[in-house]
């Protein structure tokens, strides 16, 4: 049964199907009068924050989302959205500030702290601060063992550093086997293969995945890097532009990719 205050957006008879219908409308409706559903939700409702998030996603109003997060610094979906936004726009300080505010909360559980450490490690990694990224991963791994996100980022760090490549390869293969349709896992494998076996082997792998992938900006940035190193500037530019198109996932820094594009012939 849904929380009682969820019924504020449903007809007076409280029919469960009607409740589900109205919730579905304001969470997932891509057309029609979205505001009319949003206005029915009380600010005391647990659904209000999610509806606000949806409203911000629809309007692109990041200022409203910032205000929500200042009032509710542990609202994880808003944290994820804003951190990804700041990474994509090249604002490392703002991304770290959001995570620092959340981590300073006295009510934070160990698991929640580990989640935020992983998020901060991703920020550091995106901005090439590998030492701090590694430090946060170690701290998170002390709480979460065999966490796929930790294994993924650790493998990427080792691939860049060109060390522990056999272990990195084992991590990447385990992620792909765990979910063969996970584009993010293939991105990790492609990066490890590039360091372990060379660009030609990695390009063959990443190019095939890129033909069907509809997500993961990081994979397309990697594909652009591989094309650029092989001298295929046209394909590199196309891959970089695709990475920019997908940058809302918070895995790439758009200004950094734009600098790479400017260096192409």
CSV table of C-alpha atoms in Angstrom, one decimal:
chain,number,residue,atom,x,y,z
A,1,UNK,CA,0.0,0.0,0.0
A,2,UNK,CA,1.3,3.5,-0.9
A,3,UNK,CA,1.8,6.0,1.9
A,4,UNK,CA,-1.4,7.8,2.9
A,5,UNK,CA,-0.3,11.2,1.7
A,6,UNK,CA,0.3,9.7,-1.8
A,7,UNK,CA,-3.4,9.6,-2.1
A,8,UNK,CA,-3.5,13.4,-2.2
A,9,UNK,CA,-3.0,13.2,-5.9
A,10,UNK,CA,-5.8,10.6,-6.4
A,11,UNK,CA,-9.6,10.7,-6.5
A,12,UNK,CA,-11.4,11.0,-3.2
A,13,UNK,CA,-12.4,7.3,-3.2
A,14,UNK,CA,-8.7,6.3,-2.8
A,15,UNK,CA,-9.0,3.6,-5.4
A,16,UNK,CA,-5.5,1.9,-5.7
A,17,UNK,CA,-5.6,1.7,-9.5
A,18,UNK,CA,-6.5,5.4,-9.7
A,19,UNK,CA,-3.6,6.2,-7.3
A,20,UNK,CA,-1.2,4.3,-9.5
A,21,UNK,CA,-2.6,6.0,-12.6
A,22,UNK,CA,-2.1,9.5,-11.2
A,23,UNK,CA,1.4,8.8,-9.9
A,24,UNK,CA,2.3,7.4,-13.3
A,25,UNK,CA,1.0,10.6,-14.9
A,26,UNK,CA,3.1,13.1,-13.0
A,27,UNK,CA,6.2,10.9,-12.9
A,28,UNK,CA,6.2,9.7,-16.5
A,29,UNK,CA,3.9,11.9,-18.6
A,30,UNK,CA,5.8,13.5,-21.4
A,31,UNK,CA,3.0,15.5,-22.8
A,32,UNK,CA,-0.3,17.1,-21.8
A,33,UNK,CA,-0.7,19.3,-18.8
A,34,UNK,CA,2.1,18.2,-16.6
A,35,UNK,CA,1.8,21.1,-14.3
A,36,UNK,CA,-1.8,20.2,-13.4
A,37,UNK,CA,-0.5,16.9,-11.9
A,38,UNK,CA,2.4,18.5,-10.1
A,39,UNK,CA,0.1,21.1,-8.5
A,40,UNK,CA,-1.9,18.3,-6.8
A,41,UNK,CA,1.1,17.1,-4.7
A,42,UNK,CA,1.5,18.5,-1.2
A,43,UNK,CA,5.0,19.7,-0.2
A,44,UNK,CA,4.6,17.4,2.7
A,45,UNK,CA,4.3,14.4,0.4
A,46,UNK,CA,7.3,12.0,0.0
A,47,UNK,CA,6.5,12.3,-3.8
A,48,UNK,CA,7.0,16.0,-3.9
A,49,UNK,CA,10.8,15.9,-4.2
A,50,UNK,CA,10.5,13.4,-7.0
A,51,UNK,CA,7.9,15.5,-8.8
A,52,UNK,CA,10.2,18.5,-8.4
A,53,UNK,CA,13.1,16.6,-9.9
A,54,UNK,CA,10.9,15.6,-12.8
A,55,UNK,CA,9.8,19.2,-13.3
A,56,UNK,CA,13.4,20.3,-13.3
A,57,UNK,CA,14.3,17.7,-15.9
A,58,UNK,CA,11.4,18.8,-18.1
A,59,UNK,CA,12.2,22.5,-17.8
A,60,UNK,CA,15.9,22.4,-17.4
A,61,UNK,CA,15.7,24.7,-14.4
A,62,UNK,CA,18.8,23.7,-12.4
A,63,UNK,CA,18.4,26.7,-10.0
A,64,UNK,CA,15.2,25.1,-8.7
A,65,UNK,CA,16.9,21.8,-8.2
A,66,UNK,CA,19.7,23.6,-6.3
A,67,UNK,CA,17.2,25.1,-4.0
A,68,UNK,CA,15.6,21.7,-3.4
A,69,UNK,CA,19.0,20.2,-2.6
A,70,UNK,CA,20.0,22.9,-0.2
A,71,UNK,CA,16.8,22.1,1.8
A,72,UNK,CA,17.3,18.3,1.4
A,73,UNK,CA,21.0,17.7,1.0
A,74,UNK,CA,20.6,13.9,1.1
A,75,UNK,CA,18.0,13.6,-1.7
A,76,UNK,CA,20.1,11.2,-3.8
A,77,UNK,CA,18.4,11.6,-7.2
A,78,UNK,CA,19.0,15.4,-7.1
A,79,UNK,CA,22.6,14.8,-6.0
A,80,UNK,CA,23.1,12.5,-9.0
A,81,UNK,CA,21.4,14.9,-11.4
A,82,UNK,CA,23.3,18.0,-10.3
A,83,UNK,CA,26.7,16.3,-9.9
A,84,UNK,CA,26.3,14.9,-13.5
A,85,UNK,CA,25.3,18.4,-14.7
A,86,UNK,CA,28.4,20.0,-13.1
A,87,UNK,CA,30.8,17.4,-14.4
A,88,UNK,CA,29.4,17.7,-18.0
A,89,UNK,CA,29.8,21.5,-17.8
A,90,UNK,CA,33.4,21.3,-16.4
A,91,UNK,CA,32.6,22.7,-12.9
A,92,UNK,CA,34.5,20.4,-10.6
A,93,UNK,CA,34.3,22.7,-7.5
A,94,UNK,CA,30.5,22.8,-7.7
A,95,UNK,CA,30.2,19.0,-8.0
A,96,UNK,CA,32.5,18.5,-5.0
A,97,UNK,CA,30.6,21.1,-3.0
A,98,UNK,CA,27.3,19.2,-3.3
A,99,UNK,CA,28.9,16.0,-2.2
A,100,UNK,CA,30.8,17.6,0.6
A,101,UNK,CA,27.5,19.1,1.9
A,102,UNK,CA,25.9,15.7,1.9
A,103,UNK,CA,28.9,14.0,3.5
A,104,UNK,CA,28.8,16.4,6.4
A,105,UNK,CA,25.4,15.2,7.5
A,106,UNK,CA,25.5,13.7,11.0
A,107,UNK,CA,22.8,11.2,10.1
A,108,UNK,CA,24.7,9.5,7.3
A,109,UNK,CA,25.0,5.8,7.4
A,110,UNK,CA,28.2,3.9,6.5
A,111,UNK,CA,26.5,2.7,3.3
A,112,UNK,CA,25.4,6.1,2.3
A,113,UNK,CA,28.9,7.5,3.0
A,114,UNK,CA,30.3,4.8,0.7
A,115,UNK,CA,27.9,5.8,-2.0
A,116,UNK,CA,29.0,9.4,-1.8
A,117,UNK,CA,32.6,8.4,-1.8
A,118,UNK,CA,32.0,6.5,-5.0
A,119,UNK,CA,30.3,9.6,-6.5
A,120,UNK,CA,33.2,11.8,-5.4
A,121,UNK,CA,35.7,9.4,-6.9
A,122,UNK,CA,33.9,9.7,-10.2
A,123,UNK,CA,34.1,13.5,-10.0
A,124,UNK,CA,37.9,13.3,-9.4
A,125,UNK,CA,38.3,10.7,-12.2
A,126,UNK,CA,36.4,12.8,-14.7
A,127,UNK,CA,38.8,15.7,-14.0
A,128,UNK,CA,41.9,13.5,-14.1
A,129,UNK,CA,42.6,13.7,-10.4
A,130,UNK,CA,43.5,10.0,-10.1
A,131,UNK,CA,45.1,10.1,-6.7
A,132,UNK,CA,42.0,11.5,-5.0
A,133,UNK,CA,39.8,9.2,-7.0
A,134,UNK,CA,41.9,6.2,-5.8
A,135,UNK,CA,41.8,7.4,-2.2
A,136,UNK,CA,38.0,7.6,-2.2
A,137,UNK,CA,37.7,4.2,-3.9
A,138,UNK,CA,39.8,2.6,-1.2
A,139,UNK,CA,37.7,4.1,1.5
A,140,UNK,CA,34.4,3.0,-0.2
A,141,UNK,CA,35.8,-0.5,-0.7
A,142,UNK,CA,36.3,-0.8,3.0
A,143,UNK,CA,32.5,-0.6,3.4
A,144,UNK,CA,31.3,-2.1,0.1
A,145,UNK,CA,33.0,-5.3,-1.0
A,146,UNK,CA,33.0,-6.4,-4.7
A,147,UNK,CA,30.8,-3.4,-5.6
A,148,UNK,CA,30.5,-3.2,-9.5
A,149,UNK,CA,30.9,0.6,-9.6
A,150,UNK,CA,34.1,0.4,-7.5
A,151,UNK,CA,35.5,-2.4,-9.7
A,152,UNK,CA,34.6,-0.4,-12.8
A,153,UNK,CA,36.3,2.8,-11.8
A,154,UNK,CA,39.3,1.0,-10.3
A,155,UNK,CA,39.9,-0.8,-13.6
A,156,UNK,CA,39.7,2.5,-15.5
A,157,UNK,CA,42.2,4.1,-13.2
A,158,UNK,CA,44.7,1.2,-13.6
A,159,UNK,CA,44.2,1.3,-17.4
A,160,UNK,CA,45.2,5.0,-17.4
A,161,UNK,CA,48.1,4.3,-15.1
A,162,UNK,CA,49.1,1.3,-17.2
A,163,UNK,CA,49.5,-0.9,-14.1
A,164,UNK,CA,47.8,-3.9,-12.6
A,165,UNK,CA,46.4,-4.6,-16.0
A,166,UNK,CA,45.7,-8.3,-15.5
A,167,UNK,CA,43.6,-7.6,-12.5
A,168,UNK,CA,41.9,-4.7,-14.3
A,169,UNK,CA,41.1,-7.1,-17.2
A,170,UNK,CA,39.7,-9.6,-14.7
A,171,UNK,CA,37.5,-6.9,-13.3
A,172,UNK,CA,36.3,-5.8,-16.7
A,173,UNK,CA,35.6,-9.3,-17.9
A,174,UNK,CA,33.6,-10.0,-14.7
A,175,UNK,CA,31.5,-6.9,-15.3
A,176,UNK,CA,30.7,-7.9,-18.9
A,177,UNK,CA,29.9,-11.4,-17.9
A,178,UNK,CA,27.7,-10.2,-15.2
A,179,UNK,CA,25.6,-8.1,-17.7
A,180,UNK,CA,26.6,-8.6,-21.3
A,181,UNK,CA,24.2,-5.8,-22.4
A,182,UNK,CA,25.8,-3.2,-20.1
A,183,UNK,CA,27.5,-0.6,-22.4
A,184,UNK,CA,29.2,0.8,-19.3
A,185,UNK,CA,31.0,-2.5,-18.7
A,186,UNK,CA,32.1,-2.7,-22.3
A,187,UNK,CA,33.5,0.8,-22.0
A,188,UNK,CA,35.6,-0.4,-19.1
A,189,UNK,CA,36.8,-3.4,-21.0
A,190,UNK,CA,37.7,-1.3,-24.0
A,191,UNK,CA,39.9,1.0,-21.9
A,192,UNK,CA,41.7,-1.9,-20.3
A,193,UNK,CA,42.2,-3.7,-23.7
A,194,UNK,CA,43.7,-0.5,-25.1
A,195,UNK,CA,46.4,-0.5,-22.4
A,196,UNK,CA,46.8,-4.2,-22.3
A,197,UNK,CA,46.7,-5.1,-26.0
A,198,UNK,CA,47.0,-1.9,-27.9
A,199,UNK,CA,44.7,0.5,-29.7
A,200,UNK,CA,43.9,-1.8,-32.7
A,201,UNK,CA,42.4,-4.4,-30.5
A,202,UNK,CA,40.5,-1.9,-28.4
A,203,UNK,CA,39.2,-0.1,-31.5
A,204,UNK,CA,37.8,-3.3,-32.9
A,205,UNK,CA,35.9,-4.0,-29.7
A,206,UNK,CA,34.7,-0.4,-28.9
A,207,UNK,CA,33.7,0.3,-32.5
A,208,UNK,CA,31.4,-2.7,-32.5
A,209,UNK,CA,29.8,-1.6,-29.3
A,210,UNK,CA,29.5,1.9,-30.5
A,211,UNK,CA,27.5,0.9,-33.5
A,212,UNK,CA,24.6,-0.2,-31.2
A,213,UNK,CA,25.1,1.8,-28.0
A,214,UNK,CA,22.6,4.5,-27.2
A,215,UNK,CA,24.1,5.5,-23.9
A,216,UNK,CA,27.5,5.9,-22.1
A,217,UNK,CA,29.2,9.1,-23.1
A,218,UNK,CA,32.5,7.8,-21.8
A,219,UNK,CA,32.5,5.0,-24.4
A,220,UNK,CA,32.2,7.5,-27.2
A,221,UNK,CA,34.9,9.7,-25.8
A,222,UNK,CA,37.2,6.6,-25.7
A,223,UNK,CA,36.1,5.8,-29.2
A,224,UNK,CA,37.0,9.3,-30.3
A,225,UNK,CA,40.4,9.0,-28.6
A,226,UNK,CA,41.1,5.7,-30.4
A,227,UNK,CA,40.1,7.2,-33.8
A,228,UNK,CA,42.2,10.3,-33.2
A,229,UNK,CA,45.3,8.2,-32.3
A,230,UNK,CA,44.7,6.2,-35.5
A,231,UNK,CA,44.6,9.3,-37.6
A,232,UNK,CA,40.9,9.1,-38.5
A,233,UNK,CA,39.9,12.6,-37.6
A,234,UNK,CA,36.4,12.5,-39.1
A,235,UNK,CA,35.3,9.5,-37.2
A,236,UNK,CA,37.0,10.9,-34.1
A,237,UNK,CA,35.0,14.1,-34.4
A,238,UNK,CA,31.7,12.1,-34.9
A,239,UNK,CA,32.5,10.0,-31.8
A,240,UNK,CA,33.3,13.1,-29.7
A,241,UNK,CA,30.1,14.8,-30.8
A,242,UNK,CA,28.1,11.7,-29.8
A,243,UNK,CA,29.9,11.8,-26.3
A,244,UNK,CA,28.8,15.4,-26.0
A,245,UNK,CA,25.2,14.5,-26.9
A,246,UNK,CA,25.2,11.9,-24.1
A,247,UNK,CA,27.1,14.0,-21.5
A,248,UNK,CA,24.1,14.4,-19.2
A,249,UNK,CA,25.2,11.0,-17.7
A,250,UNK,CA,28.0,12.8,-16.0
A,251,UNK,CA,30.8,10.6,-17.3
A,252,UNK,CA,32.5,13.1,-19.5
A,253,UNK,CA,33.6,16.8,-19.2
A,254,UNK,CA,32.3,18.6,-22.3
A,255,UNK,CA,34.9,21.4,-22.3
A,256,UNK,CA,37.6,18.8,-22.3
A,257,UNK,CA,36.1,17.0,-25.3
A,258,UNK,CA,35.7,20.3,-27.1
A,259,UNK,CA,39.4,20.9,-26.7
A,260,UNK,CA,40.1,17.5,-28.3
A,261,UNK,CA,37.8,18.4,-31.2
A,262,UNK,CA,39.7,21.7,-31.8
A,263,UNK,CA,43.0,19.7,-32.0
A,264,UNK,CA,41.7,17.6,-34.8
A,265,UNK,CA,42.6,18.5,-38.4
